[in-house]
Amino acid sequence: MTIDRLTLRKFLLQEKEKHGLDQDMMLLLEDIATSCRIIAHQIRNGPFLDILGAAETENVQGETQKQLDVIANDIFLSHCSNCARVAALVSEEIDEVIWLKDRPRKGDYLVYFDPLDGSSNLNVNLSVGSIFSVVELEEDLSELSNEAVLIRGSEQICAGYSLYGPSTSLVFSTGQGVNGFTHKIGSGEFLLTFPDMKLPAETGEFAINASRFRSWNAPVRRYVEECIDGEDGVRGKTFNMRWTASMVAEIHRILMRGGVFLYPRDAANAHMGGKLRLLYEANPMGFIIEQAGGRASTGWERILDVQPTGHHQRISVIMGCRDEVELIERYHDEAGD
Ligand code: AHG
Ligand code: MN
Ligand code: MN
């Protein structure tokens, strides 16, 4: 049975009609979709092209880059530069902000991205993804500086990700809910397969790298221990646990069936502020989760309210079903930590 599904282009035209989606945002989203399609193709042919291994370079965070980190970054850079409205690009893989305009104007776009997320999964043939976020400049800029891109996540006008799993998904929000598309092999099109994605308020599944247990703060330990206690504990129900080492894959699973994802600040990563990056990991995923009815927190405050202090800043991340995130926030509050 074939179901007649909306193409990405038709969906964007409908959003323009219904919610006034800007023409430039449509073009940018189509260029991002093209980037994701090309990256998916490179990943799926990775073993033949011999590009799954490490590059001979480190990124600004001192992490060894994979060849595909570099390739995916180049693909994003070249396609996102097509849109005349884009003033600057901020990438996990590039030290400095890349300015495309000498005199950025009010209304121009800043695009932030993690070109390949979960890249340690590449050479074991597990899921990886790409993450992106778009902010609109509120005023003309007289000076091009890294500080100019330090804008709160609550100002995002669009955010999303692509998941290179058994199929390639493109999930995004322009502030009117969350919609998920799947790349149809053969046609080259992204078709709307998961309209209006919503999170349940409650869940019985959590995701955390439990090997970091000894470094966790008391509230996170309390939360996880209570989940593991299951029916006999204070939660009175059995919890399931998952960890895929790719935030995109975790967040996609949570959007599809609920859950909570934690990469908290802990004793071992506190000197960096946490592990995940605020501008191109936590903010876009926080925007998506909130648009789907969930909550995204550092444990102490809403992620989207955090004023960034650096364009590669890291942050504590706890996001997913609202009741669970609020419970973890309450534990932080009670611990006075
Ligand atoms: P990246 O590949 O962009 O550096 O990000 C990987 C991130 C995130 O996606 C994932 O949740 C986490 O790192 C995995 O960390 P562990 O290796 O500690 O599990
Ligand atoms: Mn990442
Ligand atoms: Mn990455």
XYZ file of N, CA, C and O in Angstrom, residues 193-264:
288
model
N 6.662 11.833 7.230
C 6.247 10.528 7.760
C 5.786 10.619 9.220
O 5.065 9.746 9.695
N 6.252 11.652 9.937
C 5.883 11.784 11.353
C 5.407 13.215 11.629
O 6.155 14.046 12.149
N 4.131 13.510 11.248
C 3.629 14.867 11.465
C 3.360 15.138 12.939
O 2.999 14.233 13.686
N 3.594 16.369 13.342
C 3.245 16.865 14.681
C 3.684 15.905 15.796
O 2.853 15.389 16.547
N 4.972 15.698 15.908
C 5.518 14.764 16.915
C 5.317 15.342 18.322
O 5.598 16.508 18.567
N 4.830 14.498 19.235
C 4.523 14.954 20.597
C 5.091 13.980 21.615
O 5.031 12.760 21.426
N 5.593 14.514 22.721
C 6.100 13.670 23.799
C 5.005 13.421 24.827
O 4.281 14.359 25.169
N 4.924 12.209 25.376
C 4.025 12.030 26.519
C 4.636 12.767 27.718
O 5.836 13.043 27.727
N 3.814 13.106 28.715
C 4.355 13.802 29.893
C 5.216 12.861 30.728
O 6.220 13.260 31.311
N 4.826 11.583 30.766
C 5.528 10.608 31.626
C 6.276 9.594 30.782
O 5.968 9.405 29.619
N 7.222 8.894 31.429
C 7.940 7.840 30.723
C 8.475 6.802 31.707
O 8.562 7.067 32.903
N 8.854 5.652 31.189
C 9.502 4.611 31.996
C 10.854 4.259 31.386
O 11.295 3.118 31.487
N 11.494 5.223 30.707
C 12.790 4.924 30.064
C 13.743 6.110 30.229
O 13.352 7.256 30.026
N 14.983 5.825 30.591
C 15.976 6.892 30.715
C 17.253 6.518 29.978
O 17.505 5.340 29.711
N 18.035 7.546 29.622
C 19.281 7.331 28.878
C 20.399 8.136 29.521
O 20.303 9.363 29.643
N 21.435 7.435 29.957
C 22.594 8.107 30.563
C 23.790 7.185 30.407
O 23.628 5.952 30.367
N 24.994 7.756 30.282
C 26.207 6.935 30.238
C 26.558 6.554 31.677
O 27.204 7.317 32.402
N 26.116 5.356 32.081
C 26.223 4.934 33.491
C 27.666 4.658 33.911
O 27.946 4.511 35.100
N 28.606 4.614 32.968
C 30.006 4.406 33.349
C 30.554 5.624 34.102
O 31.621 5.561 34.700
N 29.794 6.732 34.070
C 30.241 7.945 34.762
C 29.637 8.050 36.166
O 29.764 9.086 36.823
N 29.008 6.974 36.628
C 28.288 6.958 37.904
C 29.082 7.610 39.045
O 28.571 8.425 39.810
N 30.367 7.242 39.143
C 31.156 7.728 40.287
C 31.353 9.249 40.262
O 31.687 9.846 41.276
N 31.146 9.858 39.095
C 31.354 11.320 38.986
C 30.064 12.118 39.143
O 30.101 13.343 39.255
N 28.919 11.444 39.126
C 27.643 12.171 39.153
C 27.443 12.936 40.462
O 27.912 12.496 41.528
N 26.681 14.013 40.388
C 26.301 14.717 41.615
C 25.150 13.939 42.296
O 24.564 13.021 41.715
N 24.852 14.344 43.543
C 23.871 13.594 44.349
C 22.484 13.538 43.691
O 21.853 12.469 43.678
N 21.965 14.654 43.125
C 20.613 14.581 42.533
C 20.516 13.594 41.371
O 19.509 12.887 41.240
N 21.549 13.538 40.513
C 21.507 12.613 39.367
C 21.600 11.172 39.879
O 20.867 10.283 39.432
N 22.486 10.934 40.849
C 22.565 9.585 41.443
C 21.227 9.164 42.029
O 20.763 8.046 41.834
N 20.629 10.085 42.762
C 19.335 9.776 43.401
C 18.310 9.383 42.346
O 17.623 8.355 42.477
N 18.247 10.182 41.283
C 17.262 9.912 40.239
C 17.494 8.530 39.615
O 16.575 7.714 39.505
N 18.740 8.259 39.214
C 19.023 7.000 38.514
C 18.834 5.810 39.473
O 18.250 4.781 39.085
N 19.274 5.958 40.701
C 19.110 4.849 41.669
C 17.637 4.533 41.883
O 17.241 3.367 41.934
N 16.823 5.565 41.951
C 15.383 5.335 42.140
C 14.749 4.658 40.920
O 13.849 3.836 41.068
N 15.259 5.003 39.725
C 14.758 4.321 38.514
C 15.146 2.841 38.568
O 14.318 1.959 38.265
N 16.380 2.587 38.934
C 16.872 1.204 38.932
C 16.176 0.368 40.022
O 15.959 -0.831 39.856
N 15.781 1.010 41.117
C 15.062 0.285 42.186
C 13.739 -0.279 41.687
O 13.189 -1.226 42.270
N 13.203 0.334 40.622
C 12.008 -0.210 39.980
C 10.789 -0.280 40.878
O 10.553 0.600 41.712
N 10.016 -1.371 40.711
C 8.734 -1.505 41.419
C 8.871 -1.463 42.924
O 7.973 -1.030 43.634
N 10.021 -1.935 43.425
C 10.199 -1.994 44.886
C 10.603 -0.645 45.480
O 10.580 -0.464 46.697
N 10.987 0.278 44.636
C 11.490 1.558 45.142
C 10.425 2.624 45.221
O 9.239 2.354 45.005
N 10.872 3.869 45.471
C 9.917 4.961 45.660
C 9.144 5.293 44.381
O 8.039 5.829 44.446
N 9.725 4.974 43.214
C 9.005 5.263 41.970
C 7.870 4.275 41.721
O 6.938 4.559 40.984
N 7.992 3.094 42.284
C 6.922 2.099 42.185
C 6.691 1.574 40.780
O 5.631 1.029 40.473
N 7.678 1.714 39.897
C 7.524 1.137 38.555
C 8.893 0.790 37.972
O 9.925 1.337 38.395
N 8.871 -0.107 37.009
C 10.113 -0.569 36.401
C 10.529 0.379 35.287
O 9.702 0.785 34.472
N 11.815 0.751 35.274
C 12.348 1.609 34.206
C 13.276 0.808 33.298
O 13.957 -0.121 33.739
N 13.299 1.212 32.055
C 14.216 0.641 31.074
C 15.331 1.658 30.822
O 15.125 2.857 30.986
N 16.522 1.192 30.406
C 17.617 2.119 30.117
C 18.199 1.878 28.734
O 18.246 0.739 28.277
N 18.609 2.955 28.054
C 19.235 2.875 26.738
C 20.413 3.842 26.694
O 20.367 4.898 27.325
N 21.451 3.540 25.933
C 22.520 4.501 25.670
C 23.122 4.195 24.306
O 23.677 3.114 24.095
N 23.001 5.132 23.359
C 23.509 4.871 22.008
C 24.770 5.659 21.691
O 25.359 5.470 20.631
N 25.164 6.587 22.586
C 26.347 7.451 22.371
C 26.185 8.388 21.176
O 27.173 8.871 20.631
N 24.953 8.634 20.774
C 24.679 9.683 19.784
C 23.438 10.427 20.259
O 22.343 9.858 20.311
N 23.624 11.681 20.608
C 22.502 12.463 21.146
C 21.338 12.490 20.138
O 20.168 12.446 20.535
N 21.665 12.573 18.849
C 20.596 12.623 17.840
C 19.738 11.359 17.925
O 18.506 11.424 17.921
N 20.392 10.207 18.013
C 19.637 8.950 18.084
C 18.803 8.886 19.366
O 17.650 8.432 19.354
N 19.382 9.359 20.483
C 18.629 9.332 21.761
C 17.394 10.236 21.680
O 16.295 9.843 22.080
N 17.601 11.452 21.155
C 16.489 12.410 21.121
C 15.416 11.922 20.148
O 14.215 12.059 20.403
N 15.843 11.310 19.058
C 14.846 10.785 18.113
C 14.017 9.677 18.773
O 12.790 9.649 18.653
N 14.702 8.777 19.484
C 13.956 7.702 20.174
C 12.967 8.311 21.175
O 11.806 7.878 21.269
N 13.417 9.332 21.900
C 12.553 9.964 22.912
C 11.340 10.625 22.235
O 10.218 10.537 22.736
N 11.556 11.252 21.082
C 10.421 11.854 20.365
C 9.440 10.784 19.892
O 8.231 11.013 19.835
N 9.965 9.621 19.545
C 9.099 8.570 18.996
C 8.350 7.798 20.088
O 7.224 7.373 19.880
N 9.017 7.584 21.262
C 8.325 6.752 22.260
C 8.491 7.233 23.710
O 8.166 6.500 24.646
N 8.996 8.433 23.873
C 9.149 8.982 25.217
C 10.486 8.622 25.832
O 11.211 7.762 25.322
N 10.798 9.276 26.950
C 12.050 8.996 27.643
C 12.679 10.270 28.159
O 12.165 11.379 27.962
N 13.799 10.102 28.862
C 14.562 11.254 29.331
C 16.034 10.977 29.056
O 16.497 9.848 29.190
N 16.751 12.032 28.602
C 18.164 11.919 28.227
C 18.979 12.800 29.167
O 18.630 13.958 29.396
N 20.033 12.231 29.735
C 20.882 13.013 30.631
C 22.347 12.942 30.188
O 22.888 11.839 30.012
N 22.955 14.102 29.959
C 24.425 14.180 29.945
C 24.766 15.317 30.881
O 25.019 16.447 30.466
N 24.708 15.038 32.203
C 24.809 16.119 33.174
C 26.254 16.595 33.375
O 27.196 15.883 33.037
